[in-house]
Amino acid sequence: MKAVVTALLALVAAQVVSTVHAQDADIVLLNGKIVTLGGAAPLVEALAVRDGKIIAVGRTSEIRTLAGGNTRVIDLAGRTVIPGLIDSHMHAIRAALFYATEVNWIGTASIPEAMARIKAAQQRAKPGQWIVVAGGWTTEQFKEKRRPTQAELLAAAPDNPVYVQLFYSAALLTPAGFKALAIAADADVPPNGRIERDANGNPTGWIAGDNPTISGLFDKLPLPTFEQSVEGTKQFFRELNRLGLTGVSDPGGFNLTAESYQPLFKVWQDQALTVRVVYSLFAQRRGKELEDYQAVTQMLPMGFGNDLLRFNGIGENVAWGIYNNDNPTEAQKEQLYRIYKWAALRRMTVTQHWNSNRSAHHLLDVLERVNAETLIAPLRWSIAHMNDASPENLRRMKALGVGWLMQNAMYFNGEAFLKVRGSEAMRLTPPIMTALKLGLSVGGGTDAHRVMSYNPFVSLQWMVDGKTVGGTLTRDEEQLPSREEALRFYTLGSAWFTFDDDKRGSLERGKLADLAVLTKDYLTVPTGEIGAIESLLTMVGGRIVYAAGPYAQFDEKRP
Ligand SMILES: [Zn+2]
């Protein structure tokens, strides 16, 4: 009898041990300062990951017991960990297509620094090859506070065609660029544009225009090859990982066709996607918007995809007629209503680009009309931008259950806005804390990369200190969120818009293991240094997609 009991006990013990082994964590992070944004334990020392998810958070002594022989143990040595950042409005798919073949000026502080990047690209370029800076910079970031001249550009790249875009308002080309695009007179410039001339009537090298002009010009540039775009996609997402980003919501954009999505899909199929991408469908043919949505979504239902790549409805350009139109006609509003109505009945999410608070009543009227017939709150619709939103319009959004996608446009545009609108409007732009107090759903982001840098820490710093790239203080103190509130916008806040706030955005048991170990402590570093924070180790679903410095040995890309 005793022998049987002993044998049974041995069996039970063996099972316990094997169960324990099966329960070992894949990775544990110990001895850190982990900002979980979770209700129960906002700050913990340690965390364990298994099968891509967080299985426990707590004290180092507790989490250590979850480590077995095959567990990867990462000593945080006191470093700060945050939930992976999510940009809720970034034109990431387009940025990625060109990343391997473009030059960017993000982070340059003077014209010579910017020109040095052109010169470096010129030295790598073949004769006749285009050098392209597709936006993402502003004159305010340069100490000279002005645009570069064609002479400066020519000195850096005398022979190559060069294209430098400034927002959607102007582009500078070298003479080789003008020649390659066959632009000799105003008639050769795309719609609404003209060749800029100095006081003596001589061309300056700049082409002035607006959205259609600049998109038209860009469309004339040669596209990268499929392979270059696949490579660019991998490189760009790794660059985002370097900055602690683990997710983006992509609202389509100009110069994107169905074909433009193929490199992204290839990277996803190859299991090489290192940022979670949720995307929406931008209006295609003018006047045929609804027909196009109806056709495409027959094969692309709302929510189609997986945790790494997923379809999330329509926008940010829902209908061309009301896009950037502050005075829409009744017919244009009727068309928007029909599209919204169709989307609501199809249980589809909508994200709507809208800039000006002054004209937002047109949009809100249509939203309220649809909502009176079909409740839209469960569908998590959003309005993007509207930096000067009034409390009244934010309240109307709140009543509809429509969220606000807020970006740091004022980081580049604060000085220009101040000139046009004055300090009274500026100090409330954007009204971040008003929205928070109203209980509105708010997502953080950048709108990168043509109109803004994609760096999330620059955006977080701007949220917290209200200062432009040029150092001008723009927002009232009452509109400055705390660091934790800002971080919440960039994580849980952004995750809400894609129905992901129960899966990611905070570091809690059962959530996806998306996180970043930071170079500096986001919570205590001087405010002016937040923008310079980077990630030392970024994890997406438990996979270490980026690692540097003391963690370089964990980098999956390590040669
Ligand atoms: Zn937009």
XYZ file of C-alpha atoms and ligand atoms in Angstrom:
560
model
C 0.000 0.000 0.000
C 2.752 2.357 1.027
C 4.614 1.594 -2.183
C 1.540 2.428 -4.215
C 1.125 5.719 -2.393
C 4.785 6.543 -2.921
C 4.464 5.697 -6.602
C 1.335 7.791 -6.866
C 3.018 10.661 -5.092
C 5.987 10.364 -7.426
C 3.613 10.453 -10.377
C 1.840 13.494 -9.009
C 5.196 15.159 -8.338
C 6.335 14.403 -11.884
C 3.144 15.898 -13.226
C 3.537 18.984 -11.083
C 7.070 19.435 -12.336
C 6.064 18.952 -15.954
C 3.138 21.317 -15.450
C 5.486 23.856 -13.933
C 7.795 23.479 -16.916
C 4.937 23.947 -19.325
C 4.057 27.070 -17.354
C 7.557 28.583 -17.511
C 7.629 32.065 -18.911
C 9.284 32.584 -22.309
C 10.720 35.904 -21.141
C 10.884 37.675 -17.804
C 11.827 41.332 -17.298
C 13.202 41.946 -13.803
C 14.373 44.860 -11.622
C 12.721 47.642 -13.582
C 10.299 50.500 -13.304
C 7.405 49.248 -15.392
C 4.652 51.760 -16.137
C 1.718 49.415 -16.686
C -1.143 51.941 -16.995
C -3.141 49.143 -15.367
C -5.636 50.031 -12.684
C -4.517 47.549 -10.023
C -0.748 48.060 -10.181
C 0.289 51.169 -12.104
C 3.993 50.695 -11.354
C 5.683 47.281 -10.988
C 9.226 45.901 -10.981
C 8.842 42.868 -13.161
C 6.774 41.144 -15.794
C 6.536 37.690 -17.403
C 5.620 36.793 -20.977
C 4.461 33.517 -22.484
C 3.056 32.799 -25.956
C 3.164 36.483 -26.816
C 1.099 37.591 -23.858
C 1.748 38.961 -20.403
C 1.130 36.219 -17.837
C 2.075 38.129 -14.693
C 3.267 41.487 -13.391
C 4.621 42.114 -9.903
C 7.718 42.134 -7.748
C 11.003 40.798 -9.089
C 11.000 38.082 -6.395
C 7.567 36.827 -7.523
C 8.204 36.987 -11.266
C 11.585 35.262 -10.924
C 9.776 32.107 -9.805
C 8.117 31.899 -13.241
C 11.488 31.544 -14.961
C 12.650 28.065 -15.941
C 15.645 26.662 -17.768
C 14.552 27.963 -21.149
C 13.314 31.354 -20.018
C 15.093 34.415 -21.367
C 15.855 36.595 -18.342
C 16.264 40.306 -19.034
C 17.651 42.478 -16.247
C 16.174 45.962 -16.594
C 18.695 47.366 -14.095
C 16.204 49.995 -12.955
C 15.211 51.123 -16.462
C 11.730 52.323 -17.327
C 9.381 50.208 -19.422
C 6.214 51.556 -21.055
C 3.440 49.893 -23.051
C 4.290 49.894 -26.768
C 3.310 53.235 -28.299
C 0.500 53.396 -30.852
C 0.230 56.243 -33.357
C -3.492 56.538 -34.071
C -3.069 58.519 -37.291
C 0.095 57.934 -39.307
C 0.431 57.549 -43.060
C 2.799 54.693 -42.314
C 2.067 52.462 -45.296
C 2.985 55.261 -47.706
C 6.000 56.365 -45.666
C 7.241 52.775 -45.661
C 7.026 52.421 -49.467
C 9.558 55.178 -49.975
C 11.671 54.823 -46.843
C 14.499 52.917 -48.527
C 14.755 55.446 -51.360
C 14.048 58.795 -49.654
C 16.108 61.239 -47.653
C 14.522 62.595 -44.496
C 15.288 65.781 -42.622
C 13.773 64.693 -39.326
C 15.902 65.995 -36.476
C 18.102 68.339 -38.548
C 18.570 71.720 -36.829
C 20.121 73.802 -39.620
C 20.164 74.091 -43.416
C 23.791 72.864 -43.679
C 22.802 69.759 -41.674
C 19.878 69.127 -44.010
C 22.125 69.693 -47.042
C 24.677 67.236 -45.653
C 21.993 64.525 -45.888
C 21.334 65.499 -49.536
C 25.050 65.378 -50.251
C 25.370 61.934 -48.626
C 22.462 60.676 -50.746
C 24.004 62.231 -53.840
C 27.252 60.334 -53.228
C 25.319 57.028 -53.140
C 23.062 57.908 -56.077
C 23.578 56.865 -59.686
C 23.705 59.616 -62.334
C 20.194 60.812 -63.072
C 18.713 59.165 -59.966
C 16.157 61.237 -58.028
C 16.879 62.449 -54.515
C 13.583 63.035 -52.700
C 12.716 64.691 -49.403
C 8.958 64.100 -49.168
C 8.189 66.562 -46.391
C 8.412 65.884 -42.655
C 10.261 69.143 -41.928
C 9.565 72.812 -41.295
C 11.550 76.048 -41.537
C 10.997 76.488 -37.787
C 13.309 73.572 -37.017
C 16.263 75.280 -38.735
C 18.200 77.904 -36.836
C 18.081 80.000 -40.030
C 14.212 79.985 -39.817
C 13.907 79.947 -43.609
C 13.560 77.591 -46.552
C 16.702 76.380 -48.315
C 17.499 78.014 -51.647
C 18.017 76.312 -54.968
C 21.682 77.401 -54.878
C 22.170 75.555 -51.589
C 20.499 72.479 -52.994
C 22.612 72.662 -56.140
C 25.816 72.864 -54.112
C 24.846 69.604 -52.381
C 23.668 67.773 -55.496
C 24.753 69.557 -58.687
C 23.755 66.923 -61.222
C 20.954 64.829 -59.816
C 17.296 65.726 -60.022
C 16.245 66.699 -56.493
C 12.731 67.196 -55.074
C 12.188 68.729 -51.635
C 8.588 69.006 -50.445
C 7.434 71.497 -47.793
C 4.119 70.277 -46.330
C 1.545 70.386 -49.140
C 2.350 73.993 -49.986
C 5.575 74.053 -51.969
C 8.376 72.018 -53.497
C 11.970 72.929 -54.365
C 13.606 71.314 -57.399
C 17.056 71.489 -58.910
C 17.304 72.447 -62.605
C 17.847 68.740 -63.343
C 14.578 68.105 -61.505
C 12.694 70.671 -63.584
C 14.144 69.119 -66.717
C 13.253 65.561 -65.709
C 9.634 66.569 -65.018
C 9.502 68.731 -68.173
C 8.394 71.810 -66.246
C 9.383 74.999 -68.056
C 6.330 77.218 -67.520
C 3.343 77.583 -65.192
C 1.243 75.597 -67.648
C 3.425 72.532 -66.951
C 2.745 72.665 -63.201
C -0.053 70.430 -61.804
C -3.396 72.090 -60.853
C -3.403 75.222 -58.649
C 0.376 75.528 -58.807
C 2.845 77.986 -60.273
C 6.569 78.526 -60.622
C 7.601 80.914 -57.873
C 9.544 84.020 -58.983
C 11.643 86.559 -57.080
C 11.224 90.349 -57.211
C 13.114 90.433 -60.518
C 10.893 87.796 -62.085
C 13.502 85.042 -61.948
C 12.383 81.525 -60.915
C 13.505 80.689 -57.368
C 13.426 76.932 -57.906
C 10.316 76.606 -55.747
C 6.917 75.568 -57.022
C 4.060 76.994 -54.981
C 0.672 75.318 -54.735
C -1.633 73.270 -52.559
C -2.687 69.649 -52.034
C -3.529 68.845 -55.681
C -0.353 70.582 -56.924
C 2.016 68.794 -54.601
C 0.305 65.388 -54.920
C 0.372 65.874 -58.681
C 4.072 66.674 -58.650
C 4.835 63.717 -56.409
C 2.941 61.407 -58.767
C 5.361 62.396 -61.533
C 8.362 61.078 -59.592
C 9.465 57.535 -60.378
C 8.127 54.924 -57.959
C 10.498 52.649 -56.085
C 10.518 49.052 -57.270
C 8.462 46.425 -55.426
C 11.636 45.069 -53.807
C 12.714 48.558 -52.704
C 9.294 49.091 -51.163
C 9.373 45.774 -49.322
C 12.806 46.685 -47.988
C 11.589 50.200 -47.160
C 8.635 48.773 -45.244
C 10.873 46.562 -43.120
C 13.330 49.413 -42.507
C 10.645 51.958 -41.673
C 8.885 49.711 -39.186
C 12.216 48.903 -37.552
C 12.827 52.648 -37.302
C 9.444 52.972 -35.570
C 10.421 50.125 -33.219
C 13.597 52.062 -32.372
C 11.285 54.785 -31.080
C 9.125 52.439 -29.003
C 6.237 52.193 -31.474
C 4.471 48.847 -31.702
C 1.288 49.922 -33.476
C -0.062 52.383 -36.038
C -3.455 53.207 -37.482
C -3.089 54.095 -41.134
C -5.705 56.361 -42.771
C -4.635 55.830 -46.408
C -3.572 58.994 -48.221
C -2.694 60.694 -51.480
C -0.551 58.853 -54.010
C -1.752 55.465 -52.699
C -3.363 52.875 -54.941
C -4.415 49.285 -54.285
C -0.984 48.282 -55.576
C 0.676 50.362 -52.858
C -0.533 47.896 -50.220
C 1.236 44.897 -51.767
C 4.674 45.420 -50.148
C 2.989 45.642 -46.717
C 1.022 42.452 -47.365
C 4.217 40.693 -48.464
C 6.021 41.694 -45.264
C 3.008 40.502 -43.231
C 2.889 37.166 -45.068
C 6.630 36.713 -44.514
C 6.056 37.118 -40.743
C 8.351 40.128 -40.915
C 5.881 42.777 -39.757
C 7.218 44.351 -36.554
C 4.531 47.010 -36.039
C 0.825 46.189 -35.742
C -0.946 47.951 -38.614
C -4.649 48.716 -38.629
C -5.722 50.424 -41.846
C -8.716 52.146 -43.343
C -9.766 52.728 -46.912
C -9.268 56.214 -48.417
C -11.762 57.445 -51.050
C -10.784 56.249 -54.503
C -12.691 57.666 -57.524
C -14.333 61.072 -57.129
C -18.111 60.751 -57.364
C -17.881 56.940 -57.173
C -16.771 56.741 -53.527
C -19.708 54.659 -52.282
C -19.591 52.292 -55.255
C -15.898 51.712 -54.616
C -16.400 51.031 -50.902
C -19.245 48.647 -51.678
C -17.156 46.757 -54.219
C -13.968 46.491 -52.157
C -15.642 45.552 -48.878
C -17.463 42.635 -50.483
C -14.078 40.942 -50.122
C -12.692 42.970 -47.246
C -15.108 42.828 -44.327
C -14.737 45.081 -41.296
C -12.170 43.610 -38.898
C -10.635 41.305 -41.507
C -7.047 40.289 -40.709
C -5.323 39.411 -37.462
C -3.593 41.114 -34.525
C -0.717 42.227 -36.766
C -2.634 43.549 -39.763
C -6.304 44.389 -39.770
C -8.881 46.283 -41.828
C -10.778 48.913 -39.852
C -13.298 50.607 -42.128
C -13.223 53.761 -44.238
C -11.511 57.174 -44.155
C -9.801 59.494 -43.498
C -10.949 60.888 -46.846
C -14.480 59.507 -47.006
C -15.712 61.598 -49.948
C -13.669 63.956 -52.122
C -16.407 66.578 -52.183
C -16.129 67.382 -48.491
C -12.400 66.749 -48.131
C -10.817 70.038 -46.970
C -14.043 71.783 -47.981
C -15.279 74.305 -45.403
C -18.359 75.193 -47.438
C -19.881 71.916 -48.592
C -23.059 72.041 -50.671
C -26.254 70.246 -49.683
C -25.521 67.660 -52.383
C -22.062 67.013 -50.958
C -23.485 66.589 -47.460
C -26.174 64.280 -48.840
C -23.488 62.118 -50.454
C -21.583 61.988 -47.147
C -24.797 61.014 -45.346
C -25.402 58.150 -47.774
C -21.877 56.810 -47.283
C -22.062 57.125 -43.490
C -25.480 55.476 -43.461
C -24.162 52.579 -45.508
C -21.122 52.257 -43.211
C -23.274 52.344 -40.067
C -25.572 49.626 -41.400
C -22.543 47.535 -42.337
C -21.189 47.965 -38.752
C -18.138 49.660 -40.196
C -15.804 52.135 -38.541
C -15.317 55.564 -40.102
C -12.464 57.987 -39.530
C -13.044 61.474 -40.924
C -10.370 64.051 -41.755
C -11.578 67.537 -40.748
C -9.386 70.566 -40.123
C -11.442 73.530 -39.106
C -13.683 73.882 -36.075
C -15.498 76.753 -37.799
C -16.977 74.481 -40.472
C -17.280 71.306 -38.362
C -21.012 71.889 -37.810
C -21.549 70.648 -41.391
C -19.904 67.369 -40.474
C -21.521 67.057 -37.057
C -24.973 67.674 -38.561
C -24.482 64.731 -40.903
C -23.135 62.518 -38.114
C -26.130 63.370 -35.902
C -28.546 62.644 -38.743
C -27.055 59.176 -39.241
C -26.911 58.545 -35.505
C -30.614 59.357 -35.113
C -31.324 56.373 -37.355
C -28.450 54.001 -36.492
C -26.398 54.344 -33.299
C -22.769 54.922 -34.218
C -21.212 54.915 -30.727
C -20.555 51.127 -30.742
C -18.656 51.531 -34.053
C -15.975 53.842 -32.614
C -15.954 56.499 -35.316
C -13.458 59.337 -35.179
C -12.671 62.838 -36.353
C -8.993 63.428 -37.126
C -7.204 66.786 -36.627
C -9.598 69.696 -35.840
C -6.886 71.254 -33.685
C -8.974 74.287 -32.777
C -11.993 72.238 -31.640
C -14.401 74.212 -29.462
C -15.820 72.739 -26.228
C -19.230 72.869 -27.924
C -18.096 70.661 -30.831
C -16.224 68.309 -28.505
C -19.467 67.918 -26.528
C -21.370 67.058 -29.702
C -18.712 64.435 -30.489
C -18.944 63.035 -26.976
C -22.723 62.758 -27.241
C -22.295 60.755 -30.452
C -19.575 58.534 -28.991
C -17.217 59.797 -31.703
C -13.540 59.981 -30.684
C -10.850 62.515 -31.539
C -7.577 61.677 -33.262
C -5.239 64.412 -32.097
C -1.766 65.076 -33.503
C 1.108 67.442 -32.798
C 0.553 69.595 -35.906
C 1.164 72.698 -33.773
C 4.689 71.474 -33.036
C 5.560 72.539 -36.594
C 2.734 75.010 -37.239
C 2.364 76.838 -33.915
C 4.089 80.037 -35.054
C 2.091 80.174 -38.290
C -1.183 79.520 -36.431
C -0.332 82.217 -33.895
C 0.188 84.761 -36.680
C -3.155 84.019 -38.309
C -5.382 83.279 -35.328
C -3.780 85.147 -32.447
C -2.799 84.101 -28.938
C -6.351 83.747 -27.607
C -7.066 80.863 -30.002
C -3.535 79.505 -29.760
C -3.607 78.925 -26.025
C -6.451 76.423 -26.432
C -5.044 74.656 -29.496
C -5.496 71.777 -29.315
C -7.807 71.628 -26.264
C -6.345 68.399 -24.950
C -7.500 68.726 -21.353
C -10.966 69.966 -22.278
C -11.413 66.757 -24.272
C -10.076 64.667 -21.410
C -12.413 66.296 -18.895
C -15.369 65.716 -21.211
C -14.471 62.033 -21.236
C -13.920 61.996 -24.988
C -11.892 59.127 -26.458
C -8.600 60.679 -27.592
C -5.798 59.025 -29.564
C -2.242 60.364 -29.781
C -0.289 60.554 -33.003
C 1.658 62.566 -35.552
C 0.069 62.461 -39.050
C 3.622 61.660 -40.262
C 5.642 61.593 -42.354
C 5.075 64.343 -44.920
C 3.627 66.944 -42.564
C 5.303 65.821 -39.335
C 8.097 63.730 -37.863
C 6.935 60.247 -36.851
C 8.827 60.412 -33.547
C 6.297 59.641 -30.774
C 8.516 61.044 -28.032
C 8.626 64.403 -29.796
C 4.824 64.305 -29.860
C 4.647 63.301 -26.183
C 6.989 66.142 -25.213
C 4.884 68.601 -27.196
C 1.707 67.354 -25.474
C 3.278 67.864 -22.061
C 5.076 71.218 -22.612
C 3.024 72.835 -25.413
C 6.173 74.111 -27.150
C 6.812 74.230 -30.900
C 9.982 72.948 -32.561
C 11.108 76.598 -32.516
C 10.622 76.745 -28.722
C 7.513 78.971 -28.694
C 5.122 78.201 -25.837
C 1.669 77.947 -27.365
C -0.803 76.234 -25.022
C -2.241 77.335 -21.692
C -1.093 75.482 -18.617
C -4.641 74.141 -18.152
C -4.324 72.432 -21.552
C -1.112 70.591 -20.679
C -1.684 66.952 -19.695
C 0.512 65.147 -17.185
C 3.105 62.746 -18.554
C 0.963 59.792 -17.600
C -2.109 61.279 -19.269
C -0.107 61.929 -22.441
C 1.204 58.362 -22.394
C -2.360 57.089 -21.982
C -3.424 58.948 -25.165
C -0.550 57.286 -27.051
C -1.355 53.761 -25.830
C -4.799 52.871 -24.455
C -6.295 55.976 -26.061
C -5.088 55.017 -29.540
C -6.003 51.347 -28.992
C -9.663 52.260 -28.378
C -10.146 53.374 -31.997
C -9.325 49.909 -33.304
C -11.238 47.933 -30.643
C -7.892 46.896 -29.169
C -7.944 48.540 -25.732
C -8.774 45.182 -24.145
C -5.793 43.570 -25.942
C -3.021 46.163 -25.827
C -2.150 49.661 -24.655
C -1.422 48.635 -21.060
C 0.806 46.010 -19.461
C -1.595 43.716 -17.650
C -2.132 39.979 -17.355
C -3.683 38.566 -20.514
C -2.687 41.464 -22.753
C -0.333 41.259 -25.713
C 3.317 41.710 -24.716
C 3.929 44.975 -26.610
C 6.394 47.165 -24.749
C 9.509 49.310 -24.875
C 12.472 49.557 -22.481
C 13.579 53.187 -22.581
C 16.954 54.941 -22.673
C 15.719 57.388 -20.028
C 12.930 57.525 -17.473
C 9.938 59.069 -19.244
C 8.345 59.961 -15.899
C 11.256 61.912 -14.391
C 13.619 63.107 -17.160
C 13.569 66.934 -17.639
C 10.605 67.772 -19.907
C 12.844 69.113 -22.663
C 14.573 65.726 -22.897
C 11.458 63.599 -23.442
C 11.747 64.088 -27.204
C 15.211 62.510 -27.239
C 14.126 59.262 -25.561
C 14.552 56.100 -27.619
C 13.881 52.453 -27.038
C 16.647 50.051 -26.008
C 14.429 47.020 -26.483
C 11.061 46.827 -28.209
C 8.790 43.818 -28.002
C 5.745 43.080 -30.150
C 3.714 40.089 -28.982
C 6.689 38.824 -26.994
C 8.981 39.022 -30.022
C 12.038 41.225 -29.555
C 11.864 43.261 -32.755
C 14.504 45.811 -31.781
C 17.306 45.769 -29.241
C 20.327 48.011 -28.777
C 23.032 49.000 -26.299
C 23.063 46.673 -23.291
C 20.426 44.459 -24.965
C 21.997 44.251 -28.423
C 22.550 40.499 -27.947
C 18.764 39.995 -27.982
C 18.257 41.684 -31.358
C 16.794 39.243 -33.875
C 18.413 41.300 -36.660
C 21.887 40.915 -35.139
C 24.240 39.558 -37.810
Zn -5.869 64.009 -42.451
